CSV table of C-alpha atoms in Angstrom, one decimal:
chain,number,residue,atom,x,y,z
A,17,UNK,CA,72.2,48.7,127.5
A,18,UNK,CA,72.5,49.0,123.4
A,19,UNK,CA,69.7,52.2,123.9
A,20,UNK,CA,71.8,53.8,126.7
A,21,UNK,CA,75.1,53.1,124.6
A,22,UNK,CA,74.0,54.2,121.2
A,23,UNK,CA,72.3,57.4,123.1
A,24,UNK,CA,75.7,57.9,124.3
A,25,UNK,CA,77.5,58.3,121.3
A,26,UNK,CA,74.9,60.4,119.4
A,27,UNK,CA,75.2,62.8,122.7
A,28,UNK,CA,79.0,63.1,122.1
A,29,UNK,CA,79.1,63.2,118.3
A,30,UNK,CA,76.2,66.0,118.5
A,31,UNK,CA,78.7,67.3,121.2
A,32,UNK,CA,81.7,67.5,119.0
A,33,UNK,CA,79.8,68.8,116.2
A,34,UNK,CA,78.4,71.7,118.0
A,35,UNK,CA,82.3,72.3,119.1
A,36,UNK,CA,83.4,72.4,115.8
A,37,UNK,CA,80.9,75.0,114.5
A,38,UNK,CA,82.0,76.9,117.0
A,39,UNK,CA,85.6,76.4,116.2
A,40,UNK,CA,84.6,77.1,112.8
A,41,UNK,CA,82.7,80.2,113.8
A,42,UNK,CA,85.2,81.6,116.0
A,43,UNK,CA,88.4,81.0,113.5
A,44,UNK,CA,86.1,82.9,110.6
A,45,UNK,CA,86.3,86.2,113.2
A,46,UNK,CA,89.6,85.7,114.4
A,47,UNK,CA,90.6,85.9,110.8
A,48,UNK,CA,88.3,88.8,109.3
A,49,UNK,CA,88.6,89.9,106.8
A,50,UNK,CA,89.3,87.1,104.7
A,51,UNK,CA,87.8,88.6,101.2
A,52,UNK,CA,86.9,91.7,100.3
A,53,UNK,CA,84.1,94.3,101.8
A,54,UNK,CA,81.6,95.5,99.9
A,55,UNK,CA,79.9,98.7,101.1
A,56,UNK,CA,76.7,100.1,100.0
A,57,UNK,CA,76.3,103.5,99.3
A,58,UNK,CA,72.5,104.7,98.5
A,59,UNK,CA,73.2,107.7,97.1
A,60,UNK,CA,74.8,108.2,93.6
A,61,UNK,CA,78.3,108.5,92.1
A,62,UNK,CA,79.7,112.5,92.7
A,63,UNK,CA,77.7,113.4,95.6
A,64,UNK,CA,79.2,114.1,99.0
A,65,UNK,CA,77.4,110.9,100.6
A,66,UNK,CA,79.8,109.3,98.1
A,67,UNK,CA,82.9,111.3,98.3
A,68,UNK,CA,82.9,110.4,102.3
A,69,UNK,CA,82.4,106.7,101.5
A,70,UNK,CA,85.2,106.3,98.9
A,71,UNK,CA,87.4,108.2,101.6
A,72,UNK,CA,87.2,105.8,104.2
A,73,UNK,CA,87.3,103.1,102.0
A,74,UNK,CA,90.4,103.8,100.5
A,75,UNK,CA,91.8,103.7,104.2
A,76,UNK,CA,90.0,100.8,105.4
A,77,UNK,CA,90.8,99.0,102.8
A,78,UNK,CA,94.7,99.8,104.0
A,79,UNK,CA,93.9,99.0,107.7
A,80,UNK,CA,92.0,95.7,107.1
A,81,UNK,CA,94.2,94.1,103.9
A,82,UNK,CA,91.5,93.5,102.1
A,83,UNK,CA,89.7,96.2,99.6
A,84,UNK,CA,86.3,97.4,100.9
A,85,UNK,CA,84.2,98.8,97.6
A,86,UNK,CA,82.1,100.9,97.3
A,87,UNK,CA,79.0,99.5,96.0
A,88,UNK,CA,76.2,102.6,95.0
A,89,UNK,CA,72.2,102.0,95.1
A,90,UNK,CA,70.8,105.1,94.4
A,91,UNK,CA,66.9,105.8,94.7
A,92,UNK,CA,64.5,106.5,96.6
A,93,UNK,CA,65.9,108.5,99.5
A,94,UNK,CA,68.5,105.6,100.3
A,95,UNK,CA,65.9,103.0,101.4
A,96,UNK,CA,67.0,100.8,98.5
A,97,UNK,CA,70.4,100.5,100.2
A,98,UNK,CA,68.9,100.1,103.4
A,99,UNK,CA,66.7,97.2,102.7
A,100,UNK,CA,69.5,95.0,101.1
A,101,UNK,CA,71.9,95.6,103.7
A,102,UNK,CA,69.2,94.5,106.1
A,103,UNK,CA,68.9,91.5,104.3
A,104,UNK,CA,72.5,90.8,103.7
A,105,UNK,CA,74.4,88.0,105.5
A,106,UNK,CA,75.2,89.3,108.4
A,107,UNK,CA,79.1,88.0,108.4
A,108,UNK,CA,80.6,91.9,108.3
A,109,UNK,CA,80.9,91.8,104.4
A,110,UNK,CA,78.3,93.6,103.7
A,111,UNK,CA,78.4,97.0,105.5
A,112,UNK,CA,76.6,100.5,104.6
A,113,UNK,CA,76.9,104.0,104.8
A,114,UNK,CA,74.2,105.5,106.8
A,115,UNK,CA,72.9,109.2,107.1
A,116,UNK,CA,69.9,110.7,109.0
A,117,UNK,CA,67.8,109.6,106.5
A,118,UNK,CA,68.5,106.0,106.4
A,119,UNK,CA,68.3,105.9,110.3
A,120,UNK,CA,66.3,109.0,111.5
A,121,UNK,CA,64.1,110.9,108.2
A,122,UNK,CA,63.2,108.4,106.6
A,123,UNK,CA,61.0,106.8,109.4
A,124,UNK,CA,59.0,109.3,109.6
A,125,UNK,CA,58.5,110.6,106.0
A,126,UNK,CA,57.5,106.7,105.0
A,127,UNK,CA,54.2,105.8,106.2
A,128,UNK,CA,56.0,101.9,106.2
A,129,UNK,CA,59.7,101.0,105.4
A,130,UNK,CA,60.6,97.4,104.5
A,131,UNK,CA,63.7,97.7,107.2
A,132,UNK,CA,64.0,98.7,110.7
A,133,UNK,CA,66.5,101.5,111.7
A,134,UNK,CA,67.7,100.0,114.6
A,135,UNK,CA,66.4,96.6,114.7
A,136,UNK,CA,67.7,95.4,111.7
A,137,UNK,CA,71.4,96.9,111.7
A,138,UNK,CA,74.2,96.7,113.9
A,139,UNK,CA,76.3,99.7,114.4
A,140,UNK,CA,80.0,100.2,113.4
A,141,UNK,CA,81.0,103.5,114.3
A,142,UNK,CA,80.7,107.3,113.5
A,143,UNK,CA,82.6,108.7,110.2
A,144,UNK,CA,82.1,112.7,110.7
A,145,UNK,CA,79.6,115.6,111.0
A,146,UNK,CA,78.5,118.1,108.5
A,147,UNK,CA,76.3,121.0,108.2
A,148,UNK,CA,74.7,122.2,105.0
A,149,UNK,CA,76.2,125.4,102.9
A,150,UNK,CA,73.5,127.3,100.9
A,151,UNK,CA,75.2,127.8,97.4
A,152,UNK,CA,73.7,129.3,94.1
A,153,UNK,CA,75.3,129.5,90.5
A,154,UNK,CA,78.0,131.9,90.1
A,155,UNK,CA,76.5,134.2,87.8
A,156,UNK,CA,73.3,134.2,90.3
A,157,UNK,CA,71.7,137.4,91.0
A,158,UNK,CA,71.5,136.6,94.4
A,159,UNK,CA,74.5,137.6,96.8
A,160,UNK,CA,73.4,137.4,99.8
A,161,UNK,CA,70.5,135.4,101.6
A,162,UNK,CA,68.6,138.3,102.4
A,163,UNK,CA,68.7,138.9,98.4
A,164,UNK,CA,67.7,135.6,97.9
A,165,UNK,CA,65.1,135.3,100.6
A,166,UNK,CA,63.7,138.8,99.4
A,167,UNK,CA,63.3,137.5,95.6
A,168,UNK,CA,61.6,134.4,96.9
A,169,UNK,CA,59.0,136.1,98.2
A,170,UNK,CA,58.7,138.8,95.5
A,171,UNK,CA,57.8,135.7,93.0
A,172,UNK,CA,56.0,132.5,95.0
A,173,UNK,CA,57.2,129.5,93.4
A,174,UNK,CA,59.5,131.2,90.7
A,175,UNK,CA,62.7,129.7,92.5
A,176,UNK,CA,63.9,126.2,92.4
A,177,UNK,CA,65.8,124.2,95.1
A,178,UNK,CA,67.4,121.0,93.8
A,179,UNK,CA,68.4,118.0,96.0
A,180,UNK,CA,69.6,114.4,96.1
A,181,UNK,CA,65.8,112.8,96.1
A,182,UNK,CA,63.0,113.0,97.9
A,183,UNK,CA,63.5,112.7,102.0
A,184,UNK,CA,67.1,113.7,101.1
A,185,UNK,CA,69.1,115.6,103.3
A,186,UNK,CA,68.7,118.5,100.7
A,187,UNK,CA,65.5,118.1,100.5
A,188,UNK,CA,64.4,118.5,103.9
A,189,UNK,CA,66.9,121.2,104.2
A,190,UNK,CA,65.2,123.1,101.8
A,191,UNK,CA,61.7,122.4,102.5
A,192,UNK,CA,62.4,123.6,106.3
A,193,UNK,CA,63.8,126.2,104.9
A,194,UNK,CA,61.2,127.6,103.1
A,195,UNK,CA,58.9,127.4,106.6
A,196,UNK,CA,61.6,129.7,108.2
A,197,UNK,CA,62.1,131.9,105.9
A,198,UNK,CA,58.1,132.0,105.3
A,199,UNK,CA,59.3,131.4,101.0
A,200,UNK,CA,57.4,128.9,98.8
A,201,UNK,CA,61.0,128.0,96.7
A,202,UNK,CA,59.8,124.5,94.7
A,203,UNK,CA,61.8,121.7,95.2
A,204,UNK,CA,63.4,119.4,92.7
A,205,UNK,CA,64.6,115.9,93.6
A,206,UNK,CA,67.4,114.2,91.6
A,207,UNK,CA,68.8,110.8,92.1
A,208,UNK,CA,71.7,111.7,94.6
A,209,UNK,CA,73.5,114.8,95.1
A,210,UNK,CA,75.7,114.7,92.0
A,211,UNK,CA,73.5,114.8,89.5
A,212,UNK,CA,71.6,117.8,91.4
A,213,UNK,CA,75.3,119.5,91.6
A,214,UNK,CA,75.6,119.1,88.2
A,215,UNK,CA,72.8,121.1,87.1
A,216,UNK,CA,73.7,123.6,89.7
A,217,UNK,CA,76.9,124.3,88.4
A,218,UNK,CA,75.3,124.7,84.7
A,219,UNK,CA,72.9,127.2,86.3
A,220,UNK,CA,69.3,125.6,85.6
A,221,UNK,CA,68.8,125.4,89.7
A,222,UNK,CA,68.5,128.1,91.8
A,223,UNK,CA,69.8,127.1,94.9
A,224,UNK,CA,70.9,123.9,97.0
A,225,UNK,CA,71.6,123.5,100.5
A,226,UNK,CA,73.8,120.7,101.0
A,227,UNK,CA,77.0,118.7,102.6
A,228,UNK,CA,80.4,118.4,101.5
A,229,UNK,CA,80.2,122.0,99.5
A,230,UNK,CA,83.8,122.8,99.0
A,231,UNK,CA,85.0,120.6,96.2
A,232,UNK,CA,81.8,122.6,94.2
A,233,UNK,CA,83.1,126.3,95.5
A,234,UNK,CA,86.7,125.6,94.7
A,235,UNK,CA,85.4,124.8,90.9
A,236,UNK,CA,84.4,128.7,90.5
A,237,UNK,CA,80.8,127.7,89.4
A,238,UNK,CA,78.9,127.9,92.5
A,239,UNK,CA,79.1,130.3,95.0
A,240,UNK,CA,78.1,129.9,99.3
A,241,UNK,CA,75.6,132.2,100.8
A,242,UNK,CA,74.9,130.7,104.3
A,243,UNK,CA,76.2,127.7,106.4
A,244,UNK,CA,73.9,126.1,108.6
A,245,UNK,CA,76.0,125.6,111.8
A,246,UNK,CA,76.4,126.8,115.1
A,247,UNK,CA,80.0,128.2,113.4
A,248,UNK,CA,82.2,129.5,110.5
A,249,UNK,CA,83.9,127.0,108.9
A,250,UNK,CA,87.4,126.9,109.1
A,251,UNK,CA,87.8,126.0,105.3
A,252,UNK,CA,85.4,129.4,104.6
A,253,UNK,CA,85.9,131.6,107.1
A,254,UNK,CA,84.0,134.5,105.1
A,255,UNK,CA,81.1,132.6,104.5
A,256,UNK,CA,78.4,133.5,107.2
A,257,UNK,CA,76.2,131.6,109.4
A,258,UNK,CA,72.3,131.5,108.7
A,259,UNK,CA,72.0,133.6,112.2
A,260,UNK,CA,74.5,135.4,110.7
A,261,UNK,CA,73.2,136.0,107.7
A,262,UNK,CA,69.7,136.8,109.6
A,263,UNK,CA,67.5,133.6,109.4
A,264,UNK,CA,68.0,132.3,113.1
A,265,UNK,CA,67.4,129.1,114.4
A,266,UNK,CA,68.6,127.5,111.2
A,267,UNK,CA,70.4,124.5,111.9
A,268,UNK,CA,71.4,121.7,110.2
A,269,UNK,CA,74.0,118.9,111.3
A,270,UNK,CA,74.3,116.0,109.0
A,271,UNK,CA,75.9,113.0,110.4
A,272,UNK,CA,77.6,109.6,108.0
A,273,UNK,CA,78.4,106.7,109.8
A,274,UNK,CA,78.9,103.0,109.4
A,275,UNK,CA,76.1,100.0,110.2
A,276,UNK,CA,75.9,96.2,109.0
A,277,UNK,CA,72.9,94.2,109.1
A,278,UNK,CA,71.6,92.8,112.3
A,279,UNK,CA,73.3,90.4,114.6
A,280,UNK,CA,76.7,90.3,112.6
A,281,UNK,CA,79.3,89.3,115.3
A,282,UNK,CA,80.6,92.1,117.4
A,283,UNK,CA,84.3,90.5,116.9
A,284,UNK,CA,83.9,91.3,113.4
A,285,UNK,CA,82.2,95.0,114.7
A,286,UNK,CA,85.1,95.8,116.4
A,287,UNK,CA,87.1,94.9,114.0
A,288,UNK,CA,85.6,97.0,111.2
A,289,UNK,CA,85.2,99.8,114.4
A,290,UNK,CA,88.8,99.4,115.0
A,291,UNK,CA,89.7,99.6,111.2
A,292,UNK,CA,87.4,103.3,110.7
A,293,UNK,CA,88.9,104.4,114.1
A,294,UNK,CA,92.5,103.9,112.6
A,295,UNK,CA,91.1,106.2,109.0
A,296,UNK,CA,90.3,108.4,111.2
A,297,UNK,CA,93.0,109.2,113.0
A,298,UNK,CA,94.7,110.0,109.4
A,299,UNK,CA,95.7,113.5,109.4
A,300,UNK,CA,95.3,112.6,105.3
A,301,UNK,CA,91.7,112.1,106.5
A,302,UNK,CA,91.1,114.9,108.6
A,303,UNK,CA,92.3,117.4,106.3
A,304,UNK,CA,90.2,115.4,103.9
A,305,UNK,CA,87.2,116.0,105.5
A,306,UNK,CA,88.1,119.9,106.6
A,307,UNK,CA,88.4,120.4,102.8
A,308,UNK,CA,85.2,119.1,101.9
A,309,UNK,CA,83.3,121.5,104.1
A,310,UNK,CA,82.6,119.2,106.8
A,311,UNK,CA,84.0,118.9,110.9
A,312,UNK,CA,86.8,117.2,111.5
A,313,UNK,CA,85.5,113.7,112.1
A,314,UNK,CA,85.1,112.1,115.9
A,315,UNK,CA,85.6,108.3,116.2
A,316,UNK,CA,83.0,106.5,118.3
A,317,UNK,CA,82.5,102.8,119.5
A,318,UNK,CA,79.8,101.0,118.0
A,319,UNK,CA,77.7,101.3,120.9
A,320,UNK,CA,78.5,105.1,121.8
A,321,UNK,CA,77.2,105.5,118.1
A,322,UNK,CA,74.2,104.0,118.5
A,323,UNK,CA,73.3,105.6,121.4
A,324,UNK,CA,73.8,108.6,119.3
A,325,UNK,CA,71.8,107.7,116.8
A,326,UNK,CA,68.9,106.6,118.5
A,327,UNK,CA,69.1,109.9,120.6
A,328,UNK,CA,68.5,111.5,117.4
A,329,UNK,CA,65.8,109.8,116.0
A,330,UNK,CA,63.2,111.9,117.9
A,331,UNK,CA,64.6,115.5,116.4
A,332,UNK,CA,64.9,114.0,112.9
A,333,UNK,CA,61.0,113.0,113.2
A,334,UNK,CA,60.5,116.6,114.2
A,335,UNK,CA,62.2,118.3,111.7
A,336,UNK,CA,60.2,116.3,108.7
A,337,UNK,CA,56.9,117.2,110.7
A,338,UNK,CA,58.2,120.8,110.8
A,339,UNK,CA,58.9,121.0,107.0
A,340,UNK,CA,55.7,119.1,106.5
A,341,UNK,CA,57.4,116.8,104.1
A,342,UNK,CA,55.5,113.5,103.6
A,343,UNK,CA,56.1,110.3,101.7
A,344,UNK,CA,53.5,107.5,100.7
């Protein structure tokens, strides 16, 4: 009788203990955010990667009530970012900007990554969409892209093309671009998009194709050849298209978006969902992005963006095997 009693009471004090995790667990989400939100950018300071992820965090920040900081890991094509978010506590206080090459380039120019793309991160939602904008110095010789693709091939290898690191955006921009265009321009990575900017503007590269161009035309010391979209954009209505401009098929749509690490509560994902949905929304942010060169941004559910995502994966892969880029 003393067995089946004491058995008893340990069944109902596990019981209770198990109810008040759950309490526990439950009252953390019901109250998110309680601290601030650290999100990791892995790209460096000045680049457009970071320009879109100090953006939203400024108006997250507003729409949560707690700050959300932006935290930048630059190197090695992001996938420092991308493992320690992977890593992270899963508890929606960690969260990252992701690109195609975090979750789509990267896969397939790594022979092995130390994260899974999919596995190991949960999504939050969609930020905006934006293609890249060929631009070259100001004083350039080149003022058109037939000019530029016509010197390219006068001198093999003469011509530089900068970027924000190896697997970059940039970079795979540029080296499909130069299987297009049938030019050998060389590439040159930098560690994120500002410093590569930076070197534009003082006129030691030759050209960059890359996102979030207008802050860098506005400045007067870069000017845009080509934008790779299916459209002008409305922020540089004279600037053609690649088909415009006569190199068809080129097409590039760059994506940012928010993930957190695998298995963080989806209370706490549709809260931060809810909280990027409400930026969005922001004709302060619109405008925002519209100025920056890229689309006007479409807010998505955390499961819509995945799907989205993982749709993509397969023409990412294709477009690094096209450019023949390869990382060991």
């Amino acid at each position: 009788m003393t067995s089946i009693l004491g058995t008893k009471r340990r069944t109902v004090c596990l019981f209770i203990a198990g109810s008040a995790l759950a309490f526990s667990a439950a009252h953390a989400q019901d109250t998110f955010p309680s601290k601030p939100i650290t999100m990791i950018v892995g790209w460096a300071t000045g680049g457009s990667a970071d320009n879109v992820s100090r953006l939203i965090a400024q108006h997250m920040s507003t729409a949560l009530g707690q700050p959300v900081l932006v935290d930048n890991r630059a190197g090695a094509g992001s996938n420092i970012a991308s493992e320690l978010v992977a890593k992270s506590k899963p508890d929606g206080y960690t969260i990252m900007l992701a690109t195609p090459a975090s979750h789509g380039y990267n896969s397939a120019l790594y022979s092995s990554l130390k994260f899974r793309p999919m596995e190991d991160f949960s999504p939050i939602g969609m930020i905006s969409t934006s293609p890249g904008t060929m631009l070259v110095p100001v004083d350039s010789p080149y003022k058109s892209l037939r000019d530029l693709i016509a010197a390219a091939k006068a001198a093999p290898g003469k011509l530089n093309y900068g970027s924000a690191g190896v697997g970059s955006s940039q970079h795979l921009a540029g080296a499909l671009f130069n299987k297009m265009a049938g030019v050998d321009i060389a590439h040159i990575p930098f560690k994120g998009s500002g410093p590569a900017m930076t070197e534009m503007m003082a006129g030691r590269l030759d050209v960059i194709i890359t996102t979030g161009p207008l802050p860098f035309v506005q400045s007067g010391k870069v000017r845009p050849l080509a934008i790779a979209s299916h459209q002008r954009h409305p922020a540089m209505p004279t600037v053609p298209t690649f088909e415009e401009a006569g190199l068809k098929g080129y097409i590039t749509d760059n994506w940012y978006g928010l993930v957190a690490p695998a298995n963080t509560p989806r209370p706490v994902l549709d809260s931060l969902n809810a909280a990027l949905v409400k930026s969005l929304a922001s004709p302060d942010v619109q405008k925002a992005f519209v100025e920056q060169g890229a689309f006007p941004a479409k807010a998505m559910k955390p499961d819509e963006f995945w799907a989205y995502v993982r749709k993509g994966m397969p023409e990412m892969a294709e477009q690094v095997r096209a450019a023949g880029a390869k990382m060991d």
